[in-house]
């Protein structure tokens, strides 16, 4: 695979690359729409990753090629980068160059070949994978000495300010910092993190990912307006962020809020509690107990936060009805993917039930796979 990447790189860029880097997509176990409220998240990295094969250029040009693209090279001047200047997929890697330069890092140009098996628009963080793989490559090529969390923050800056998506920090932290065999428990305020061992297979379980193939797009304004709603609610409550609202004060707080903001606040506060509950179960080795927590998280996203859609709701219902211990949509919502916690022997019947339910509803055939916690951004060669 790595030899092939070098051969492909040479065919596109006419020189040998200096190395190959990879960064994964993710699914979030629990802790949805909490990251921009300074709350808690618990993602795992997927085996699916974006690979960036790269070499430095000394002329401050950036030449970007995607194996999934239209066969052309996007050729940009590092010094001409500014938000809004680059469209399409190239904005993600270009944004990383821009964010590094903006932060004062001494970088130059580079040739990149990007190749990815992270499904796009599936809520599995293909954008963060592309950003973090690019940042990991530049970190080594220009010997910047950045830590994994620093890479994540620069990648988030690229997405927020250059691409223009007001995402939180979860996806980039997951892609940069996750490790094999563990979920990443992250406090998004302090950025304190803990790798929580998660060996589902040894415990006799599988994590089934169901990509509904309803394309989600965080750039379409709905995400931004939810985020703004949470910030407004925190302001009305006199809090720095909704993370600061203790569960014991929730009922009183809801009475003080306008009707459209109250359910958002209820979701965020109860979701942070569900993260804490999940961690307790994981630390106690009680994986089966996660099931009801996941399903309760889905109900909250569906009824209070209102970011599910008929396809994700159906995937959850069909999976649980067929014996999954629990299921929920994962990621930003408005489509995308669902995760289901399933006993190892039930993967086939649960998968079949979800496919059958989609067929009878007249929905597109979903894509299903099982996920194991995989490593974060790294150099492959
Ligand atoms: C998207 C964003 C994340 C996070 C999730 C919802 O994936 O990129 O920052 O807000 O939605 O939990």
Short mmCIF file of C-alpha atoms and ligand atoms in Angstrom, two decimals:
data_model
loop_
_atom_site.label_atom_id
_atom_site.label_comp_id
_atom_site.label_asym_id
_atom_site.label_seq_id
_atom_site.Cartn_x
_atom_site.Cartn_y
_atom_site.Cartn_z
CA UNK A 1 0.00 0.00 0.00
CA UNK A 2 2.80 2.37 0.95
CA UNK A 3 4.87 1.46 -2.12
CA UNK A 4 1.78 2.03 -4.21
CA UNK A 5 1.29 5.45 -2.61
CA UNK A 6 4.88 6.39 -3.49
CA UNK A 7 4.44 5.19 -7.07
CA UNK A 8 1.17 7.10 -7.43
CA UNK A 9 2.77 10.18 -5.91
CA UNK A 10 5.64 10.06 -8.38
CA UNK A 11 3.23 9.70 -11.29
CA UNK A 12 1.32 12.80 -10.17
CA UNK A 13 4.09 15.02 -8.80
CA UNK A 14 7.15 13.78 -10.71
CA UNK A 15 9.34 13.13 -7.66
CA UNK A 16 9.65 10.65 -4.79
CA UNK A 17 7.68 11.55 -1.63
CA UNK A 18 9.35 12.01 1.77
CA UNK A 19 6.75 10.05 3.66
CA UNK A 20 3.18 8.85 4.15
CA UNK A 21 0.92 9.95 7.02
CA UNK A 22 -2.55 8.80 8.03
CA UNK A 23 -5.36 10.11 10.21
CA UNK A 24 -8.63 8.29 10.92
CA UNK A 25 -12.32 9.09 10.85
CA UNK A 26 -14.28 8.55 14.07
CA UNK A 27 -17.53 7.54 15.65
CA UNK A 28 -18.59 9.13 18.88
CA UNK A 29 -19.84 6.64 21.48
CA UNK A 30 -21.67 9.32 23.46
CA UNK A 31 -21.43 13.06 24.12
CA UNK A 32 -23.10 14.64 21.10
CA UNK A 33 -23.36 18.40 20.59
CA UNK A 34 -21.57 18.83 23.89
CA UNK A 35 -18.16 19.90 22.57
CA UNK A 36 -19.09 23.49 21.73
CA UNK A 37 -20.74 23.70 25.15
CA UNK A 38 -17.42 22.97 26.89
CA UNK A 39 -18.74 19.50 27.75
CA UNK A 40 -17.55 15.90 27.50
CA UNK A 41 -17.17 13.52 24.57
CA UNK A 42 -16.15 9.89 24.11
CA UNK A 43 -15.17 9.09 20.52
CA UNK A 44 -13.18 6.21 19.07
CA UNK A 45 -11.10 6.38 15.91
CA UNK A 46 -12.19 4.18 13.00
CA UNK A 47 -9.96 1.85 11.01
CA UNK A 48 -10.92 4.03 8.01
CA UNK A 49 -8.33 6.71 7.42
CA UNK A 50 -7.10 9.42 5.09
CA UNK A 51 -3.52 9.02 3.87
CA UNK A 52 -1.40 11.95 2.82
CA UNK A 53 1.74 11.18 0.85
CA UNK A 54 3.92 14.29 0.73
CA UNK A 55 7.17 16.10 0.15
CA UNK A 56 8.33 19.65 0.79
CA UNK A 57 8.57 22.26 -1.93
CA UNK A 58 10.99 25.14 -1.65
CA UNK A 59 8.97 27.59 -3.83
CA UNK A 60 6.10 28.15 -1.34
CA UNK A 61 3.60 26.51 -3.66
CA UNK A 62 1.04 23.95 -2.51
CA UNK A 63 0.08 21.28 -5.03
CA UNK A 64 -2.85 19.09 -3.98
CA UNK A 65 -4.09 15.95 -5.67
CA UNK A 66 -6.84 13.61 -4.48
CA UNK A 67 -7.17 10.00 -5.58
CA UNK A 68 -10.93 10.54 -5.14
CA UNK A 69 -10.90 13.79 -7.13
CA UNK A 70 -11.27 14.76 -10.77
CA UNK A 71 -7.70 13.97 -11.80
CA UNK A 72 -6.46 17.56 -11.63
CA UNK A 73 -3.90 19.20 -9.35
CA UNK A 74 -4.97 22.22 -7.32
CA UNK A 75 -1.98 24.57 -7.36
CA UNK A 76 -1.97 27.34 -4.74
CA UNK A 77 0.47 29.96 -3.48
CA UNK A 78 1.01 29.58 0.28
CA UNK A 79 1.23 33.35 0.65
CA UNK A 80 -2.00 33.93 -1.23
CA UNK A 81 -4.16 31.78 1.05
CA UNK A 82 -7.10 33.47 2.75
CA UNK A 83 -10.51 32.29 3.94
CA UNK A 84 -12.89 32.08 0.99
CA UNK A 85 -10.15 31.77 -1.65
CA UNK A 86 -10.20 27.97 -2.03
CA UNK A 87 -13.33 25.98 -2.78
CA UNK A 88 -13.97 22.22 -2.80
CA UNK A 89 -12.12 19.50 -0.92
CA UNK A 90 -8.83 21.40 -1.33
CA UNK A 91 -10.02 23.96 1.24
CA UNK A 92 -9.39 21.44 4.05
CA UNK A 93 -5.68 20.81 3.41
CA UNK A 94 -5.15 24.40 2.25
CA UNK A 95 -6.80 25.56 5.48
CA UNK A 96 -4.23 23.62 7.47
CA UNK A 97 -1.34 25.36 5.68
CA UNK A 98 -3.09 28.66 6.35
CA UNK A 99 -3.73 27.89 10.05
CA UNK A 100 -0.10 26.85 10.58
CA UNK A 101 1.18 30.01 8.91
CA UNK A 102 -1.31 32.15 10.84
CA UNK A 103 -0.05 30.64 14.11
CA UNK A 104 3.48 31.67 13.15
CA UNK A 105 4.89 28.25 12.26
CA UNK A 106 7.74 28.28 9.76
CA UNK A 107 6.27 26.22 6.96
CA UNK A 108 6.77 26.27 3.21
CA UNK A 109 5.03 24.63 0.30
CA UNK A 110 4.45 20.95 -0.33
CA UNK A 111 3.20 18.41 -2.84
CA UNK A 112 0.40 16.24 -1.46
CA UNK A 113 -1.39 13.17 -2.67
CA UNK A 114 -4.51 12.42 -0.66
CA UNK A 115 -6.23 9.05 -0.62
CA UNK A 116 -9.06 8.17 1.73
CA UNK A 117 -11.43 5.36 2.61
CA UNK A 118 -13.38 7.43 5.15
CA UNK A 119 -16.90 7.77 3.72
CA UNK A 120 -17.70 11.44 3.06
CA UNK A 121 -20.89 13.11 4.28
CA UNK A 122 -21.56 10.10 6.52
CA UNK A 123 -20.95 11.86 9.84
CA UNK A 124 -17.69 9.92 10.24
CA UNK A 125 -15.35 12.94 10.22
CA UNK A 126 -13.75 12.65 6.82
CA UNK A 127 -12.94 16.38 7.08
CA UNK A 128 -11.07 16.02 10.36
CA UNK A 129 -9.18 13.02 8.96
CA UNK A 130 -8.03 15.06 5.97
CA UNK A 131 -7.07 18.04 8.13
CA UNK A 132 -5.20 15.98 10.71
CA UNK A 133 -3.35 13.87 8.13
CA UNK A 134 -2.23 17.07 6.41
CA UNK A 135 -1.17 18.65 9.70
CA UNK A 136 0.73 15.50 10.74
CA UNK A 137 2.58 15.52 7.41
CA UNK A 138 3.54 19.20 7.67
CA UNK A 139 4.52 18.76 11.32
CA UNK A 140 7.17 16.24 10.25
CA UNK A 141 8.15 17.77 6.91
CA UNK A 142 8.86 21.14 8.58
CA UNK A 143 9.92 19.73 11.96
CA UNK A 144 7.40 21.83 13.85
CA UNK A 145 7.37 19.68 16.98
CA UNK A 146 3.60 19.93 17.45
CA UNK A 147 1.87 17.59 19.90
CA UNK A 148 -1.25 15.64 18.89
CA UNK A 149 -3.62 18.06 20.71
CA UNK A 150 -1.86 21.02 19.06
CA UNK A 151 -2.41 19.38 15.68
CA UNK A 152 -6.09 18.96 16.54
CA UNK A 153 -6.51 22.61 17.52
CA UNK A 154 -4.83 23.83 14.32
CA UNK A 155 -7.03 21.49 12.28
CA UNK A 156 -10.11 22.86 14.03
CA UNK A 157 -8.91 26.41 13.36
CA UNK A 158 -8.59 25.51 9.66
CA UNK A 159 -12.14 24.20 9.58
CA UNK A 160 -13.64 27.07 11.58
CA UNK A 161 -11.88 30.02 10.01
CA UNK A 162 -10.78 28.83 6.56
CA UNK A 163 -13.46 26.32 5.51
CA UNK A 164 -16.10 28.23 7.51
CA UNK A 165 -17.71 25.40 9.51
CA UNK A 166 -18.19 26.36 13.20
CA UNK A 167 -17.51 22.83 14.51
CA UNK A 168 -16.31 22.02 18.01
CA UNK A 169 -13.05 20.25 18.75
CA UNK A 170 -14.20 16.64 19.10
CA UNK A 171 -13.57 15.33 15.59
CA UNK A 172 -10.07 16.75 15.26
CA UNK A 173 -9.11 15.62 18.77
CA UNK A 174 -10.42 12.12 17.99
CA UNK A 175 -8.52 11.95 14.72
CA UNK A 176 -5.28 13.29 16.21
CA UNK A 177 -5.26 11.75 19.70
CA UNK A 178 -7.14 8.43 19.73
CA UNK A 179 -5.27 5.20 20.38
CA UNK A 180 -5.78 1.60 19.46
CA UNK A 181 -8.12 -0.32 21.76
CA UNK A 182 -9.44 2.69 23.66
CA UNK A 183 -12.07 5.39 23.56
CA UNK A 184 -10.95 8.97 24.11
CA UNK A 185 -12.61 10.63 27.09
CA UNK A 186 -12.14 14.34 26.52
CA UNK A 187 -13.06 17.36 28.57
CA UNK A 188 -13.50 19.89 25.77
CA UNK A 189 -12.95 22.84 28.13
CA UNK A 190 -9.66 21.85 29.71
CA UNK A 191 -8.68 19.45 26.88
CA UNK A 192 -7.77 16.98 29.60
CA UNK A 193 -7.99 13.51 28.09
CA UNK A 194 -7.99 9.91 29.19
CA UNK A 195 -7.75 6.81 27.04
CA UNK A 196 -10.43 4.48 28.33
CA UNK A 197 -9.68 0.85 27.37
CA UNK A 198 -12.45 -0.58 25.22
CA UNK A 199 -11.99 -4.15 24.11
CA UNK A 200 -15.47 -4.89 22.84
CA UNK A 201 -14.43 -8.08 21.11
CA UNK A 202 -12.96 -9.66 24.23
CA UNK A 203 -16.22 -8.89 26.04
CA UNK A 204 -18.23 -10.56 23.26
CA UNK A 205 -19.67 -7.41 21.68
CA UNK A 206 -19.37 -5.55 18.41
CA UNK A 207 -19.94 -1.94 17.52
CA UNK A 208 -21.99 -1.88 14.36
CA UNK A 209 -21.84 1.30 12.27
CA UNK A 210 -24.79 1.95 9.99
CA UNK A 211 -24.17 4.63 7.38
CA UNK A 212 -27.69 5.64 6.32
CA UNK A 213 -26.24 7.33 3.22
CA UNK A 214 -28.29 10.41 3.94
CA UNK A 215 -25.57 12.97 3.32
CA UNK A 216 -25.16 15.42 6.11
CA UNK A 217 -23.63 18.83 5.68
CA UNK A 218 -22.58 20.86 8.69
CA UNK A 219 -22.02 23.89 6.53
CA UNK A 220 -25.71 24.37 5.80
CA UNK A 221 -26.52 26.60 8.75
CA UNK A 222 -28.52 24.25 10.99
CA UNK A 223 -25.46 23.30 13.02
CA UNK A 224 -24.45 26.95 13.39
CA UNK A 225 -27.92 27.92 14.57
CA UNK A 226 -27.99 25.14 17.19
CA UNK A 227 -24.62 26.27 18.42
CA UNK A 228 -25.84 29.86 18.58
CA UNK A 229 -28.95 28.70 20.48
CA UNK A 230 -26.79 27.02 23.12
CA UNK A 231 -24.59 30.08 23.47
CA UNK A 232 -27.65 32.31 23.83
CA UNK A 233 -29.11 30.00 26.50
CA UNK A 234 -25.85 30.03 28.46
CA UNK A 235 -25.83 33.82 28.29
CA UNK A 236 -29.44 34.06 29.51
CA UNK A 237 -28.53 31.79 32.42
CA UNK A 238 -25.45 33.83 33.24
CA UNK A 239 -23.09 30.91 32.52
CA UNK A 240 -19.84 30.79 30.58
CA UNK A 241 -21.12 27.65 28.84
CA UNK A 242 -23.91 25.09 29.29
CA UNK A 243 -21.35 22.75 30.81
CA UNK A 244 -21.59 24.94 33.90
CA UNK A 245 -25.25 24.13 34.52
CA UNK A 246 -25.41 21.39 37.19
CA UNK A 247 -27.99 18.67 36.57
CA UNK A 248 -29.63 19.60 39.89
CA UNK A 249 -30.37 23.11 38.60
CA UNK A 250 -31.73 21.98 35.25
CA UNK A 251 -35.44 22.07 36.08
CA UNK A 252 -35.27 25.61 37.45
CA UNK A 253 -33.14 26.76 34.53
CA UNK A 254 -35.59 25.37 31.97
CA UNK A 255 -38.36 27.51 33.43
CA UNK A 256 -36.32 30.63 32.85
CA UNK A 257 -35.63 29.90 29.19
CA UNK A 258 -37.66 30.61 26.06
CA UNK A 259 -39.49 27.53 24.76
CA UNK A 260 -37.20 27.07 21.76
CA UNK A 261 -34.03 27.01 23.87
CA UNK A 262 -35.15 24.81 26.78
CA UNK A 263 -34.94 21.46 24.95
CA UNK A 264 -31.44 22.27 23.68
CA UNK A 265 -30.29 22.88 27.23
CA UNK A 266 -31.99 19.72 28.48
CA UNK A 267 -30.16 17.69 25.84
CA UNK A 268 -26.75 19.14 26.62
CA UNK A 269 -27.04 18.70 30.39
CA UNK A 270 -28.43 15.16 30.22
CA UNK A 271 -25.93 14.21 27.52
CA UNK A 272 -23.01 15.23 29.71
CA UNK A 273 -24.51 13.00 32.40
CA UNK A 274 -24.74 10.14 29.92
CA UNK A 275 -21.03 10.51 29.18
CA UNK A 276 -20.27 10.26 32.89
CA UNK A 277 -22.54 7.24 33.21
CA UNK A 278 -20.88 5.55 30.24
CA UNK A 279 -17.42 6.11 31.69
CA UNK A 280 -18.55 4.57 34.97
CA UNK A 281 -19.83 1.48 33.17
CA UNK A 282 -16.65 1.18 31.10
CA UNK A 283 -14.42 1.56 34.15
CA UNK A 284 -16.50 -1.11 35.89
CA UNK A 285 -16.24 -3.46 32.88
CA UNK A 286 -20.03 -3.39 32.38
CA UNK A 287 -20.19 -2.97 28.62
CA UNK A 288 -23.73 -4.32 28.24
CA UNK A 289 -24.96 -1.48 30.46
CA UNK A 290 -23.98 1.02 27.78
CA UNK A 291 -26.90 -0.10 25.62
CA UNK A 292 -29.75 1.80 27.33
CA UNK A 293 -27.52 4.88 27.71
CA UNK A 294 -26.94 4.96 23.95
CA UNK A 295 -30.62 4.60 23.17
CA UNK A 296 -31.55 7.31 25.67
CA UNK A 297 -28.97 9.54 23.98
CA UNK A 298 -30.70 8.97 20.66
CA UNK A 299 -34.10 9.87 22.06
CA UNK A 300 -32.65 13.10 23.39
CA UNK A 301 -31.10 13.97 20.02
CA UNK A 302 -34.36 13.12 18.27
CA UNK A 303 -36.84 14.78 20.60
CA UNK A 304 -34.92 17.60 22.28
CA UNK A 305 -32.05 18.50 19.99
CA UNK A 306 -33.94 17.52 16.83
CA UNK A 307 -30.96 16.54 14.73
CA UNK A 308 -32.03 13.01 13.80
CA UNK A 309 -33.93 12.19 10.64
CA UNK A 310 -36.36 9.41 9.63
CA UNK A 311 -33.52 7.20 8.35
CA UNK A 312 -31.40 7.44 11.52
CA UNK A 313 -34.51 6.93 13.68
CA UNK A 314 -35.44 3.84 11.69
CA UNK A 315 -31.92 2.41 11.90
CA UNK A 316 -31.99 2.80 15.69
CA UNK A 317 -35.47 1.29 16.04
CA UNK A 318 -34.79 -1.64 13.72
CA UNK A 319 -31.44 -2.42 15.38
CA UNK A 320 -32.88 -2.36 18.90
CA UNK A 321 -35.96 -4.36 17.86
CA UNK A 322 -33.65 -7.01 16.38
CA UNK A 323 -31.67 -7.38 19.60
CA UNK A 324 -29.05 -4.60 19.68
CA UNK A 325 -28.38 -3.63 23.31
CA UNK A 326 -28.63 0.01 22.33
CA UNK A 327 -28.21 2.35 19.37
CA UNK A 328 -27.94 6.04 18.55
CA UNK A 329 -27.10 8.41 15.77
CA UNK A 330 -23.50 9.57 15.96
CA UNK A 331 -21.90 12.83 14.85
CA UNK A 332 -23.60 16.08 13.95
CA UNK A 333 -26.85 14.53 12.68
CA UNK A 334 -29.20 15.55 9.83
CA UNK A 335 -28.40 12.16 8.31
CA UNK A 336 -25.09 10.39 8.59
CA UNK A 337 -24.49 7.28 10.68
CA UNK A 338 -25.88 5.29 13.57
CA UNK A 339 -23.92 3.08 15.97
CA UNK A 340 -25.40 -0.03 17.57
CA UNK A 341 -23.94 -2.09 20.40
CA UNK A 342 -24.54 -5.70 19.49
CA UNK A 343 -23.64 -9.10 20.97
CA UNK A 344 -21.10 -10.74 18.63
CA UNK A 345 -23.56 -13.43 17.55
CA UNK A 346 -26.24 -10.88 16.67
CA UNK A 347 -24.32 -8.85 14.09
CA UNK A 348 -25.84 -10.71 11.14
CA UNK A 349 -29.49 -10.70 12.29
CA UNK A 350 -29.33 -7.06 13.38
CA UNK A 351 -27.70 -6.04 10.08
CA UNK A 352 -30.30 -7.98 8.12
CA UNK A 353 -33.13 -6.40 10.10
CA UNK A 354 -31.82 -2.89 9.44
CA UNK A 355 -31.43 -3.60 5.71
CA UNK A 356 -34.93 -5.08 5.56
CA UNK A 357 -36.45 -2.11 7.39
CA UNK A 358 -34.74 0.29 4.96
CA UNK A 359 -36.00 -1.72 2.01
CA UNK A 360 -39.60 -1.68 3.21
CA UNK A 361 -39.41 2.04 3.90
CA UNK A 362 -38.10 2.62 0.36
CA UNK A 363 -34.79 4.09 1.63
CA UNK A 364 -31.42 3.64 -0.05
CA UNK A 365 -29.46 0.56 1.00
CA UNK A 366 -27.42 1.45 4.12
CA UNK A 367 -23.72 0.58 4.41
CA UNK A 368 -22.86 -1.47 7.52
CA UNK A 369 -19.55 -2.35 9.10
CA UNK A 370 -18.18 -3.16 12.54
CA UNK A 371 -15.66 -0.78 14.07
CA UNK A 372 -12.81 -1.40 16.49
CA UNK A 373 -11.06 1.47 18.30
CA UNK A 374 -8.12 2.32 16.04
CA UNK A 375 -5.04 4.55 16.25
CA UNK A 376 -5.03 8.31 15.68
CA UNK A 377 -2.87 10.36 13.30
CA UNK A 378 0.53 8.83 12.63
CA UNK A 379 3.37 8.48 10.17
CA UNK A 380 3.17 5.27 8.16
CA UNK A 381 6.45 5.53 6.27
C1 LIG B 1 -19.84 17.47 14.34
C2 LIG B 1 -18.84 18.52 14.81
C3 LIG B 1 -18.34 18.18 16.21
C4 LIG B 1 -19.50 17.93 17.16
C5 LIG B 1 -20.50 16.96 16.55
C6 LIG B 1 -21.72 16.79 17.40
O1 LIG B 1 -19.22 16.23 14.17
O2 LIG B 1 -17.75 18.59 13.92
O3 LIG B 1 -17.52 19.23 16.67
O4 LIG B 1 -20.12 19.12 17.53
O5 LIG B 1 -20.91 17.36 15.26
O6 LIG B 1 -21.40 16.18 18.60
#
